[in-house]
Tab-separated table of C-alpha atoms in Angstrom:
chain	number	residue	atom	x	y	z
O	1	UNK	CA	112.738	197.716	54.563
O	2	UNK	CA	114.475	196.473	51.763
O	3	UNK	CA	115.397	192.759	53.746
O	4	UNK	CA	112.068	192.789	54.198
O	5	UNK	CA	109.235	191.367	52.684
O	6	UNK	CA	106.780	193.229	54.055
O	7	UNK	CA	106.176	197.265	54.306
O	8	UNK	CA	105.720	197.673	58.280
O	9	UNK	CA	104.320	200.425	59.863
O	10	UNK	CA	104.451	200.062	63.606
O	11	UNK	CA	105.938	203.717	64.996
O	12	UNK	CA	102.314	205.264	63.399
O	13	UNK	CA	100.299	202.165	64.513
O	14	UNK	CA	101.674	201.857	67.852
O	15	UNK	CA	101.448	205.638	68.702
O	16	UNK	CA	97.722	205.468	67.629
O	17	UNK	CA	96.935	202.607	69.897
O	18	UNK	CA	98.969	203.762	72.600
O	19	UNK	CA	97.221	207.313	72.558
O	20	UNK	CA	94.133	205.396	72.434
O	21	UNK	CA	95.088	202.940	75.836
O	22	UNK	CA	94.747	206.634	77.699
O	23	UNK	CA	90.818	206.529	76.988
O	24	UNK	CA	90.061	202.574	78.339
O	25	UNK	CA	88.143	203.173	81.724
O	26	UNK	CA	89.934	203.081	85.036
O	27	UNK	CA	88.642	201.796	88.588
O	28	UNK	CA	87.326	204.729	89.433
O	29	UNK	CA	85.067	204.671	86.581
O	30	UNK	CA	84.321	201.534	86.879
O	31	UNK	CA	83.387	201.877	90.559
O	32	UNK	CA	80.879	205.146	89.663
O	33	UNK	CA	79.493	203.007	87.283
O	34	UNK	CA	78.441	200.059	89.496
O	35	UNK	CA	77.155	202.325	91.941
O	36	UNK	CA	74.838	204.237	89.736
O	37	UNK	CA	71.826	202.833	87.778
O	38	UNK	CA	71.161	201.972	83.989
O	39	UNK	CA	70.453	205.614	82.995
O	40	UNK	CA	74.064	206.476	84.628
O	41	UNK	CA	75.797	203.754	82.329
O	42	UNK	CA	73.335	204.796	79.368
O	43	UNK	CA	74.604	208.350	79.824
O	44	UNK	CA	78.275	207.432	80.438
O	45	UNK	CA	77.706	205.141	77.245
O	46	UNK	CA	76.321	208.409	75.466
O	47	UNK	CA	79.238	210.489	76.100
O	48	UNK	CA	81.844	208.052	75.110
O	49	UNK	CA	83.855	205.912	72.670
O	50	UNK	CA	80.921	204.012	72.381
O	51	UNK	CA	78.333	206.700	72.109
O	52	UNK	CA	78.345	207.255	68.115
O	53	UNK	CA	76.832	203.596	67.843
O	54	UNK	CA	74.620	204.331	71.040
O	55	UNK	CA	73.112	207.291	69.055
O	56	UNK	CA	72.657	205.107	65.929
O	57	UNK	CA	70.515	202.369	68.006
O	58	UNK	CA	68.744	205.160	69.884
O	59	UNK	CA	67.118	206.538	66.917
O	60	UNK	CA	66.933	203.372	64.683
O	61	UNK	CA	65.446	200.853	66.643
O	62	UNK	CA	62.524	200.609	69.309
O	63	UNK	CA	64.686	197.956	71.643
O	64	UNK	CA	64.569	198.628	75.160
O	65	UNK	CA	67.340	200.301	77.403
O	66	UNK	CA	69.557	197.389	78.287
O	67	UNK	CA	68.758	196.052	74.490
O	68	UNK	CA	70.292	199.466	73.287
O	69	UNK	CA	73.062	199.035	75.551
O	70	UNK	CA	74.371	196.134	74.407
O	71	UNK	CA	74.135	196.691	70.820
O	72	UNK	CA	75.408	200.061	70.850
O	73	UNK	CA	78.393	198.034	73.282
O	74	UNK	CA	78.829	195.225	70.458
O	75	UNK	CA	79.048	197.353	67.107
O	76	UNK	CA	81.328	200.176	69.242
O	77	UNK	CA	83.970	197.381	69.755
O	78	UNK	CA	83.753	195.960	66.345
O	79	UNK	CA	83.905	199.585	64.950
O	80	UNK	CA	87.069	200.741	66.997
O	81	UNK	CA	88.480	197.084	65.688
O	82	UNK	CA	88.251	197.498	62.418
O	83	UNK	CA	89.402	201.309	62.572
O	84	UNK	CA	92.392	199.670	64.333
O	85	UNK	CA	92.824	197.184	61.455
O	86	UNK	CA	92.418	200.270	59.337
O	87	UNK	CA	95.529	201.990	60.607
O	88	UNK	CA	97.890	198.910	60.051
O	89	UNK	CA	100.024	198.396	56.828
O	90	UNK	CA	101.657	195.543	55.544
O	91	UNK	CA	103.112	193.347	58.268
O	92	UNK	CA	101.089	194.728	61.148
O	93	UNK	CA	98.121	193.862	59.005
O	94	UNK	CA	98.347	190.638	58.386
O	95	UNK	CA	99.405	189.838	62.092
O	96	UNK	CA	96.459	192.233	63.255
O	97	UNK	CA	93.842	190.021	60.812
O	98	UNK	CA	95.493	186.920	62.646
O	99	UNK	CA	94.711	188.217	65.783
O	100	UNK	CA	91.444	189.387	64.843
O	101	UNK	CA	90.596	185.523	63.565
O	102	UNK	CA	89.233	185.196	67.291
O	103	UNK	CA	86.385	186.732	66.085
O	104	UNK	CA	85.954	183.955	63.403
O	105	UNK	CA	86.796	181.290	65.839
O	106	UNK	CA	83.701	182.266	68.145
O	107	UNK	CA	81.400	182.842	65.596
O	108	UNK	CA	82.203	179.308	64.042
O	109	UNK	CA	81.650	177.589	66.667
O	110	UNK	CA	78.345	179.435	67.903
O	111	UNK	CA	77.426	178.266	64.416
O	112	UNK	CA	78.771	174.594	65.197
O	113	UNK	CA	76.959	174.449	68.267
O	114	UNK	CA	73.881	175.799	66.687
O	115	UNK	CA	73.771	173.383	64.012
O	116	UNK	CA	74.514	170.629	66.343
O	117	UNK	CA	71.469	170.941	68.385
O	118	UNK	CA	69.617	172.476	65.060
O	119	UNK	CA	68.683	175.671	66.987
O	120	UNK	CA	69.415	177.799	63.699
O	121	UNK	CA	66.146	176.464	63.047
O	122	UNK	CA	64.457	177.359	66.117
O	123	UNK	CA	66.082	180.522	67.632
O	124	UNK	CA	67.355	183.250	66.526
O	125	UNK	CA	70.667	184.353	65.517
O	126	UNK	CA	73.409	185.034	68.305
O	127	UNK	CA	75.094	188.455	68.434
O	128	UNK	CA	78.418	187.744	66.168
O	129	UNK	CA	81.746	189.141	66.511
O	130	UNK	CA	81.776	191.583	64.173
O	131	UNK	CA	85.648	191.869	63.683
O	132	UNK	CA	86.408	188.738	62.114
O	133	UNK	CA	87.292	187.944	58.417
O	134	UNK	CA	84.183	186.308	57.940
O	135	UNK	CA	81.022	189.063	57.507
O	136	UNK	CA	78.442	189.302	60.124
O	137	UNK	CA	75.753	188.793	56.137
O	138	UNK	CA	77.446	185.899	55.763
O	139	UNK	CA	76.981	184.240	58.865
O	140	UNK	CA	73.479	185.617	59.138
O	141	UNK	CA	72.790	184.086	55.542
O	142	UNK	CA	74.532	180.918	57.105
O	143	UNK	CA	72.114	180.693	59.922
O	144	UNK	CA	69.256	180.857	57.722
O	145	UNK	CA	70.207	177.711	56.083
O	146	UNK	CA	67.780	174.686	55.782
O	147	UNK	CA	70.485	172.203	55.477
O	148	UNK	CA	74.528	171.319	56.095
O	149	UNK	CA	74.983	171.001	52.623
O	150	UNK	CA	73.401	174.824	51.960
O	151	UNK	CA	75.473	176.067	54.802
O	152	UNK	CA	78.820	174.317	53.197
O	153	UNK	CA	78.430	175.476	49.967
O	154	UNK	CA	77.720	178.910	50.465
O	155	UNK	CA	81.246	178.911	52.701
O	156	UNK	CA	82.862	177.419	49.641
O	157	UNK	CA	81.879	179.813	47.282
O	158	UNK	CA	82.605	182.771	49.351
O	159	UNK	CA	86.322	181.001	49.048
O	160	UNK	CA	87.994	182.971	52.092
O	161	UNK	CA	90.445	180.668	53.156
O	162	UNK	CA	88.627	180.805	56.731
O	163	UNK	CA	85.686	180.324	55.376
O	164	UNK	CA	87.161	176.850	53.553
O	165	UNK	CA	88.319	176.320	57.203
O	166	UNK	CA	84.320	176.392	58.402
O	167	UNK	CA	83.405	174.442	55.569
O	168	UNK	CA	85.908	171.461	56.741
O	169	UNK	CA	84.459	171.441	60.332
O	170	UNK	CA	81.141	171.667	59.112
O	171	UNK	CA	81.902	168.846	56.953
O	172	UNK	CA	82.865	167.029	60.104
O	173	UNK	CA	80.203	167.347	62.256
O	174	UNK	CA	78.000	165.986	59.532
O	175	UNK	CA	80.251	163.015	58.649
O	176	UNK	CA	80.557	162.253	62.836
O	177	UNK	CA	77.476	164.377	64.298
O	178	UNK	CA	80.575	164.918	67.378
O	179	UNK	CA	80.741	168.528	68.122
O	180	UNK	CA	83.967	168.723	69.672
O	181	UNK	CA	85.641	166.701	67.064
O	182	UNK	CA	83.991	169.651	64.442
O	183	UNK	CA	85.449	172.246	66.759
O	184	UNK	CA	88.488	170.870	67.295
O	185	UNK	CA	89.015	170.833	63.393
O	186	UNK	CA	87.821	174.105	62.862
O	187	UNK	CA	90.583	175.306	65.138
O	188	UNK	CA	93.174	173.316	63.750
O	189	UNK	CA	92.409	174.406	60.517
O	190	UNK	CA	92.836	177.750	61.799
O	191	UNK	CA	95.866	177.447	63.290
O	192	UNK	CA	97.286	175.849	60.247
O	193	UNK	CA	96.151	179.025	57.825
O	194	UNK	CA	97.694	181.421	60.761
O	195	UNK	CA	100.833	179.131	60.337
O	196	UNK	CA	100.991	179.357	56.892
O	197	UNK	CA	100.013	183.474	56.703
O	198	UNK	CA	103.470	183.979	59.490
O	199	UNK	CA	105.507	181.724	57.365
O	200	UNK	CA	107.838	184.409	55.072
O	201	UNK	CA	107.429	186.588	58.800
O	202	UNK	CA	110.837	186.773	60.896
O	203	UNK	CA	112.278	187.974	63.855
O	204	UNK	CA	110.375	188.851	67.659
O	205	UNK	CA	107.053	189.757	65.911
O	206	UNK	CA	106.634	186.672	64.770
O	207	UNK	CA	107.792	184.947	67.966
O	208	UNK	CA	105.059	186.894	69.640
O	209	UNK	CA	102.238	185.916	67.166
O	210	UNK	CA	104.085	182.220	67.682
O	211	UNK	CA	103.392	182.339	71.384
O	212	UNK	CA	99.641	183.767	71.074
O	213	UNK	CA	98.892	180.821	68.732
O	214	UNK	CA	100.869	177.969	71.321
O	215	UNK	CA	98.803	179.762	74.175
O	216	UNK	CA	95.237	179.787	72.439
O	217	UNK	CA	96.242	176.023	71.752
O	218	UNK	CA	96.612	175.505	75.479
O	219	UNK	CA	93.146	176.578	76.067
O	220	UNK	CA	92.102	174.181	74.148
O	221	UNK	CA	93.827	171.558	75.577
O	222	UNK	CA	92.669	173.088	79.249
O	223	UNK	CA	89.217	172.452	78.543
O	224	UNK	CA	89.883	169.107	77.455
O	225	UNK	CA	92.320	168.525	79.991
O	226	UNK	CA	89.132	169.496	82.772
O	227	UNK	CA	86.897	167.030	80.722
O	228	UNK	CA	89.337	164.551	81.687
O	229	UNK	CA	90.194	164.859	85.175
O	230	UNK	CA	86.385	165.317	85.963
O	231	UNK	CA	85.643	161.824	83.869
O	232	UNK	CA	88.591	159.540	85.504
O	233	UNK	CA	88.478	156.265	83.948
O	234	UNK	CA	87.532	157.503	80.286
O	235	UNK	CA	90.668	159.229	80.053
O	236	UNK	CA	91.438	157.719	76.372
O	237	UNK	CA	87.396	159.119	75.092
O	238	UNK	CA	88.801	162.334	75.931
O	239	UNK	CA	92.880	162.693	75.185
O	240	UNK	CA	91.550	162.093	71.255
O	241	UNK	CA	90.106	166.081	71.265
O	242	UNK	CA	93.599	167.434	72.511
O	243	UNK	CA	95.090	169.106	69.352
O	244	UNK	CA	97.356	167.555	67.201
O	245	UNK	CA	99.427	171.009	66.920
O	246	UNK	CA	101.437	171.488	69.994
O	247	UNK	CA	101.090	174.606	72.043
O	248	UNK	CA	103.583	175.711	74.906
O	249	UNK	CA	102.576	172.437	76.864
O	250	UNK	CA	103.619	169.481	75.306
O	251	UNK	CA	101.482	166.872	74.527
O	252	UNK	CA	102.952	163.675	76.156
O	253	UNK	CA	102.127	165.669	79.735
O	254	UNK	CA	98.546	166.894	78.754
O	255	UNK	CA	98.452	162.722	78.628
O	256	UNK	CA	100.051	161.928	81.340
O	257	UNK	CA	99.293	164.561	83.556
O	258	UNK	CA	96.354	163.752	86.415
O	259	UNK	CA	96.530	167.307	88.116
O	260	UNK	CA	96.440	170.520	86.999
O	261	UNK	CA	99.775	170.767	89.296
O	262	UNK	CA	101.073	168.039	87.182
O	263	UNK	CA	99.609	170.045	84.378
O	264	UNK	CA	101.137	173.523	85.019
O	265	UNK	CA	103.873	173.072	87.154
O	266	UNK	CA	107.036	174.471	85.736
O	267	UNK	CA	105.527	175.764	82.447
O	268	UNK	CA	104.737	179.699	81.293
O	269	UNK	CA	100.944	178.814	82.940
O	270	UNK	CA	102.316	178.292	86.584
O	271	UNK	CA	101.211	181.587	87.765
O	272	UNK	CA	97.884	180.247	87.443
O	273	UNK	CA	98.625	177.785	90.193
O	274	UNK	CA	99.487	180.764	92.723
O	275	UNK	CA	96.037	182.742	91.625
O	276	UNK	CA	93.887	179.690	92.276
O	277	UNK	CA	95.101	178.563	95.704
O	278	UNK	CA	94.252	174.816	97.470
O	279	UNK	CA	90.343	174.724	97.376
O	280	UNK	CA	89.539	175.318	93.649
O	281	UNK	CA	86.849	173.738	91.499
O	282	UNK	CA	87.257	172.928	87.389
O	283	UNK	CA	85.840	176.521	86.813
O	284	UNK	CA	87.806	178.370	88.713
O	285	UNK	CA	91.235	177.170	86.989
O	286	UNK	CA	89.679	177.384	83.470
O	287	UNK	CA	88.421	181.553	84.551
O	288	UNK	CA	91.893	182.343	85.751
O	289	UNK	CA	93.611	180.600	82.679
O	290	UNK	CA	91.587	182.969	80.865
O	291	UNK	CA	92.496	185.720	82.719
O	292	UNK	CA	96.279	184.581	82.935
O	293	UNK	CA	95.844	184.651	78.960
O	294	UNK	CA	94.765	188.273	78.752
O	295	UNK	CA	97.298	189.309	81.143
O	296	UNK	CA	99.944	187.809	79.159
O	297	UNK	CA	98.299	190.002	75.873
O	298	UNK	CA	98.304	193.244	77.930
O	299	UNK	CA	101.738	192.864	79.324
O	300	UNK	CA	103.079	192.664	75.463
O	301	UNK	CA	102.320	196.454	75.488
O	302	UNK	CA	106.034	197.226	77.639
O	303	UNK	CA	107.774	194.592	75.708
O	304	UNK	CA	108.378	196.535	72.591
O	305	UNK	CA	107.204	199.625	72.011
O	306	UNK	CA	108.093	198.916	68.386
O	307	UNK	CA	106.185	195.486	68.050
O	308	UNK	CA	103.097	193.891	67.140
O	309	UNK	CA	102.653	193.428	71.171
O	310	UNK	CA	101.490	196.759	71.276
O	311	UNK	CA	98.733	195.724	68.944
O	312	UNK	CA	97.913	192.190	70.873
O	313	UNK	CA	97.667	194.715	74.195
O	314	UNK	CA	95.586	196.740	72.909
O	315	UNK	CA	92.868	194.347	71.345
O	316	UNK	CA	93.040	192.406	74.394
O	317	UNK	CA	92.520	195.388	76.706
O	318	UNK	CA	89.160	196.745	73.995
O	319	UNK	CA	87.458	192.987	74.588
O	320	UNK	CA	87.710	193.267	78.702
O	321	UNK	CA	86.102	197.115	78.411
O	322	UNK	CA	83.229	195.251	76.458
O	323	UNK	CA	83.259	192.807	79.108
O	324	UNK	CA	83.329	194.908	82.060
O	325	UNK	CA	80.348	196.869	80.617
O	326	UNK	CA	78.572	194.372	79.847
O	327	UNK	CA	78.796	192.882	83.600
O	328	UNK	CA	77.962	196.235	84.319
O	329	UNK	CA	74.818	196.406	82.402
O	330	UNK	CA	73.191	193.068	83.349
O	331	UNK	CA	74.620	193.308	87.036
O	332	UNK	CA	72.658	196.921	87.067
O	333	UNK	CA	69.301	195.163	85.205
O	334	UNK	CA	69.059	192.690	88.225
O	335	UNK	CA	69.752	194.454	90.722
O	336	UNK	CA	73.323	193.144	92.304
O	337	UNK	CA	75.293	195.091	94.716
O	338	UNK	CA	77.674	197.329	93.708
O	339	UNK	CA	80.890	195.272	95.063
O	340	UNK	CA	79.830	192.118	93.687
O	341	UNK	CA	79.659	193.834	90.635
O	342	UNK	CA	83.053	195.110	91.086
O	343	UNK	CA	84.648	191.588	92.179
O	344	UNK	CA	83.414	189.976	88.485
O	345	UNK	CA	85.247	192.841	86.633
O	346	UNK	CA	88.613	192.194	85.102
O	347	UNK	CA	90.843	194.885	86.615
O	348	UNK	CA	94.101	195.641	84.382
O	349	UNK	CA	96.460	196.819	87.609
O	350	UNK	CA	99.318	194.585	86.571
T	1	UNK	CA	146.641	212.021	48.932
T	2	UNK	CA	146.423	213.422	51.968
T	3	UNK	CA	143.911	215.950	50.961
T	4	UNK	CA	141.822	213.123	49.879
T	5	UNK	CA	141.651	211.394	53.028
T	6	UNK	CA	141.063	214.730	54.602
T	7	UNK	CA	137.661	215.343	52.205
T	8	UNK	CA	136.854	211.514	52.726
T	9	UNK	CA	137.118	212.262	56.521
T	10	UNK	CA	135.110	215.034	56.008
T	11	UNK	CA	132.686	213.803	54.011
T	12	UNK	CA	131.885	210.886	56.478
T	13	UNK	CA	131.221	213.335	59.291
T	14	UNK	CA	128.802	214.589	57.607
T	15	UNK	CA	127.461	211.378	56.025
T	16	UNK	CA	127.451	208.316	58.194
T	17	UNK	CA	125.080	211.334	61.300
T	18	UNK	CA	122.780	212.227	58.142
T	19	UNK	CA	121.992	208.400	57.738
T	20	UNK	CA	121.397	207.995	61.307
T	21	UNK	CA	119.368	211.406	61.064
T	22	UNK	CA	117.153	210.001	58.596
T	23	UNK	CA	116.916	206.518	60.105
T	24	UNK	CA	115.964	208.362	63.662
T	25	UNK	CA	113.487	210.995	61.675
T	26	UNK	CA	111.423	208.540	59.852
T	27	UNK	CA	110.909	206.778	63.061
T	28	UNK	CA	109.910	209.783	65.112
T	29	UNK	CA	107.585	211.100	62.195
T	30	UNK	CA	105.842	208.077	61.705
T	31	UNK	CA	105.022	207.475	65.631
T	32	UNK	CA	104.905	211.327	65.665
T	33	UNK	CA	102.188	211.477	63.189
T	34	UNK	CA	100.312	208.654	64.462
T	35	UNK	CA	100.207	210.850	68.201
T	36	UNK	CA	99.473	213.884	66.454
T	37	UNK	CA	95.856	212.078	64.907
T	38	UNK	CA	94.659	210.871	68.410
T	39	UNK	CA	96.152	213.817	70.523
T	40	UNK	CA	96.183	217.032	68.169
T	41	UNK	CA	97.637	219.295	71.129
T	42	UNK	CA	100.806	216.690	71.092
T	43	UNK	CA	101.757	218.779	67.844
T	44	UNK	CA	104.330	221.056	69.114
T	45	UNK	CA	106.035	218.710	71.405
T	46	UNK	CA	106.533	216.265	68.477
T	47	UNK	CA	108.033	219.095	65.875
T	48	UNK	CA	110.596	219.618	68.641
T	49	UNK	CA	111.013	215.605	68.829
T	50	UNK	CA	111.334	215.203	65.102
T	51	UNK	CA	114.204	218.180	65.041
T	52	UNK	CA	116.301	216.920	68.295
T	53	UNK	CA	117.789	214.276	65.600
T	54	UNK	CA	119.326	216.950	62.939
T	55	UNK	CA	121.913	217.872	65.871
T	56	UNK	CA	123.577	215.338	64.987
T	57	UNK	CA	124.221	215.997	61.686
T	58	UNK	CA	124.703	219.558	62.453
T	59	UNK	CA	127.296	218.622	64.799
T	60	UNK	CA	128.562	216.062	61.810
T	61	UNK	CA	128.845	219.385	59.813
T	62	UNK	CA	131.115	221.372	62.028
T	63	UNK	CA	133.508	218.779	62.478
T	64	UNK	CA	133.635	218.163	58.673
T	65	UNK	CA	134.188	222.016	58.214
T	66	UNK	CA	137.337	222.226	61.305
T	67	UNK	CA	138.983	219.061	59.592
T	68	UNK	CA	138.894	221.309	56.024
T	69	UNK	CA	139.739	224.633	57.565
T	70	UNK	CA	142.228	222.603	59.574
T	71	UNK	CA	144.533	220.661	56.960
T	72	UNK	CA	143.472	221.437	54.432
């Protein structure tokens, strides 16, 4: 502790989160789930990790059933988040509130998009992440905004360095009205305050966060990269939105590549190329990129018991419960079969 | 001099395990007491855990004792 700079608590975090792995749903569960109806989730729901906030919207709000559901499902995450956040001291913190930032990163760029096609003004607001650095008040206040200016002002004063971050993009899309370029800086500008926040960090904990930064770069660049190969010929329009950061892939191949075989031969992505076989579509490689991503998170847990990837399991494994329930929910509101249900879960076997 | 070295000897046996006893204890209590919160019926198995490190200082003790008794 004393080579250190900062206080670490990881034996009490860990144990926490690892006691806390045991209560994440299993198959089974999963399986009784799809094969009952909304009143079985809305019980299961009830009886759970989730069923303090269930309770809450029960007797607060006149929303209907699958409304309910999916707020209760939304503030239950962000709740056990937080908590998490809560447990963590010096150096587990800080990494834990970089890890959390892809809560910020969502909501900024639900807020980009919104103000790109002005639907703030229309619509209204999206369900935010609320785990992020940024308040869920702030962003509502944000949406409310009549004007750019309003919205980039209000992000300066609140002075959060993330917020600053929002600001910037927001800043660009007015100068260029081009979303992705405003996206692309709000992530950079991200990636440059998580960069700076690791900086005094050492040893494999920061290697970790190292890696979860390169690999959120290289989704990114995958998205771009599939804008590319589905537009051949205006290659150069494109190849500008790739980040200027480099992430595990380096940047001369996202150039030169013309195949995601090209792409992802070779590199720490390649098991991607197994998962999607011959016969694949754009879609399908981005999904299992995703899910190669999340894999990668939940494996941290067996890599050090000790470590911050205990932490990076555990957050990842809370945001696929949310997701399986919520494909759950609206798969049992319109009536799809049980096993189709089941094949659009993410199932953590590996 | 010789009895020196003898109490030095002695004195590390029982020194250098206590370090590591501490070192090992403050581990297990803080991942112990993290356990303990989420799983309350964990408590007995992890007062057990948190003692299985003082053997070693125990055992640090008795050799520090036969090396006095011994030459001294």
């Amino acid at each position: 502790m004393l080579l250190k700079k900062y206080d670490e608590n990881y034996g009490y975090l860990n144990a926490r989160l690892r006691a806390r792995m045991d209560l994440f749903l299993k198959r089974e569960d999963y399986l009784k789930l799809a094969n009952g109806d909304l009143y079985g989730l809305e019980a299961f729901i009830l009886e759970g990790q989730f069923g303090g906030n269930y309770r809450e919207e029960l007797l607060q709000s006149n929303l209907s059933l699958e409304k309910r559901i999916d707020e209760a499902l939304a503030r239950g995450i962000a709740s056990n988040l937080q908590k998490v956040k809560a447990f963590a001291v010096g150096e587990p913190r800080l990494l834990l509130e970089l890890l959390l930032m892809r809560a910020d990163l969502h909501n900024g760029r639900l807020l980009l998009r919104a103000l790109k096609t002005e639907s703030n003004k229309t619509q209204k607001a999206p369900k935010w992440y609320a785990f992020g650095a940024l308040p869920v008040s702030l962003l509502e206040e944000l949406w409310d905004c009549k004007s750019n200016k309003e919205i980039i002002g209000k992000l300066l004063l609140n002075g959060h360095k993330i917020a600053i971050c929002l600001a910037r993009a927001v800043m660009e899309l007015e100068q260029t009205g081009v979303l992705p370029q405003a996206e692309r800086k709000y992530l950079s500008q991200l990636v440059r305050y998580a960069m700076d926040k690791i900086e005094d960090i050492t040893g494999k904990n920061k290697k970790i966060i190292l890696e979860y930064i390169h690999r959120t770069i290289d989704i990114w660049n995958f998205n771009v990269f599939s804008r590319k190969s589905r537009r051949n010929g205006e290659d150069a329009a494109y190849a500008k939105y790739f980040m200027d950061v480099q992430g595990l892939i380096e940047r001369s191949r996202l150039f030169k590549a013309t195949s995601w075989e090209n792409l992802l031969v070779g590199t720490p992505w390649a098991r991607v190329l197994k998962s999607i076989g011959v016969n694949y579509n754009e879609h399908v490689v981005l999904r299992n990129v995703i899910r190669e991503f999340l894999f990668w998170q939940i494996y941290q847990r067996r890599k050090d018991l000790m470590g911050i990837g205990v932490a990076i399991a555990y957050i990842a494994m809370q945001l696929v419960e949310w997701q399986n329930l919520n494909t759950i929910s609206v798969g049992l509101q319109i009536g799809m079969p049980s096993d189709q249900i089941l094949s659009r879960l993410i199932l953590l076997e590996r | 001099m010789e009895k020196a070295l003898i109490a030095l000897a002695a004195a590390l046996a029982v020194g250098l395990p206590a370090l590591a006893t501490a070192y090992a204890q403050a581990k297990i209590g803080s991942s112990g007491a993290g356990t303990i919160a989420e799983k309350p019926e964990t408590g007995g198995i992890i007062i057990i855990l948190e003692a299985i490190p003082e053997t070693m200082v125990i055992l640090g003790f008795v050799v520090a004792i036969m090396l006095i008794l011994q030459f001294a």
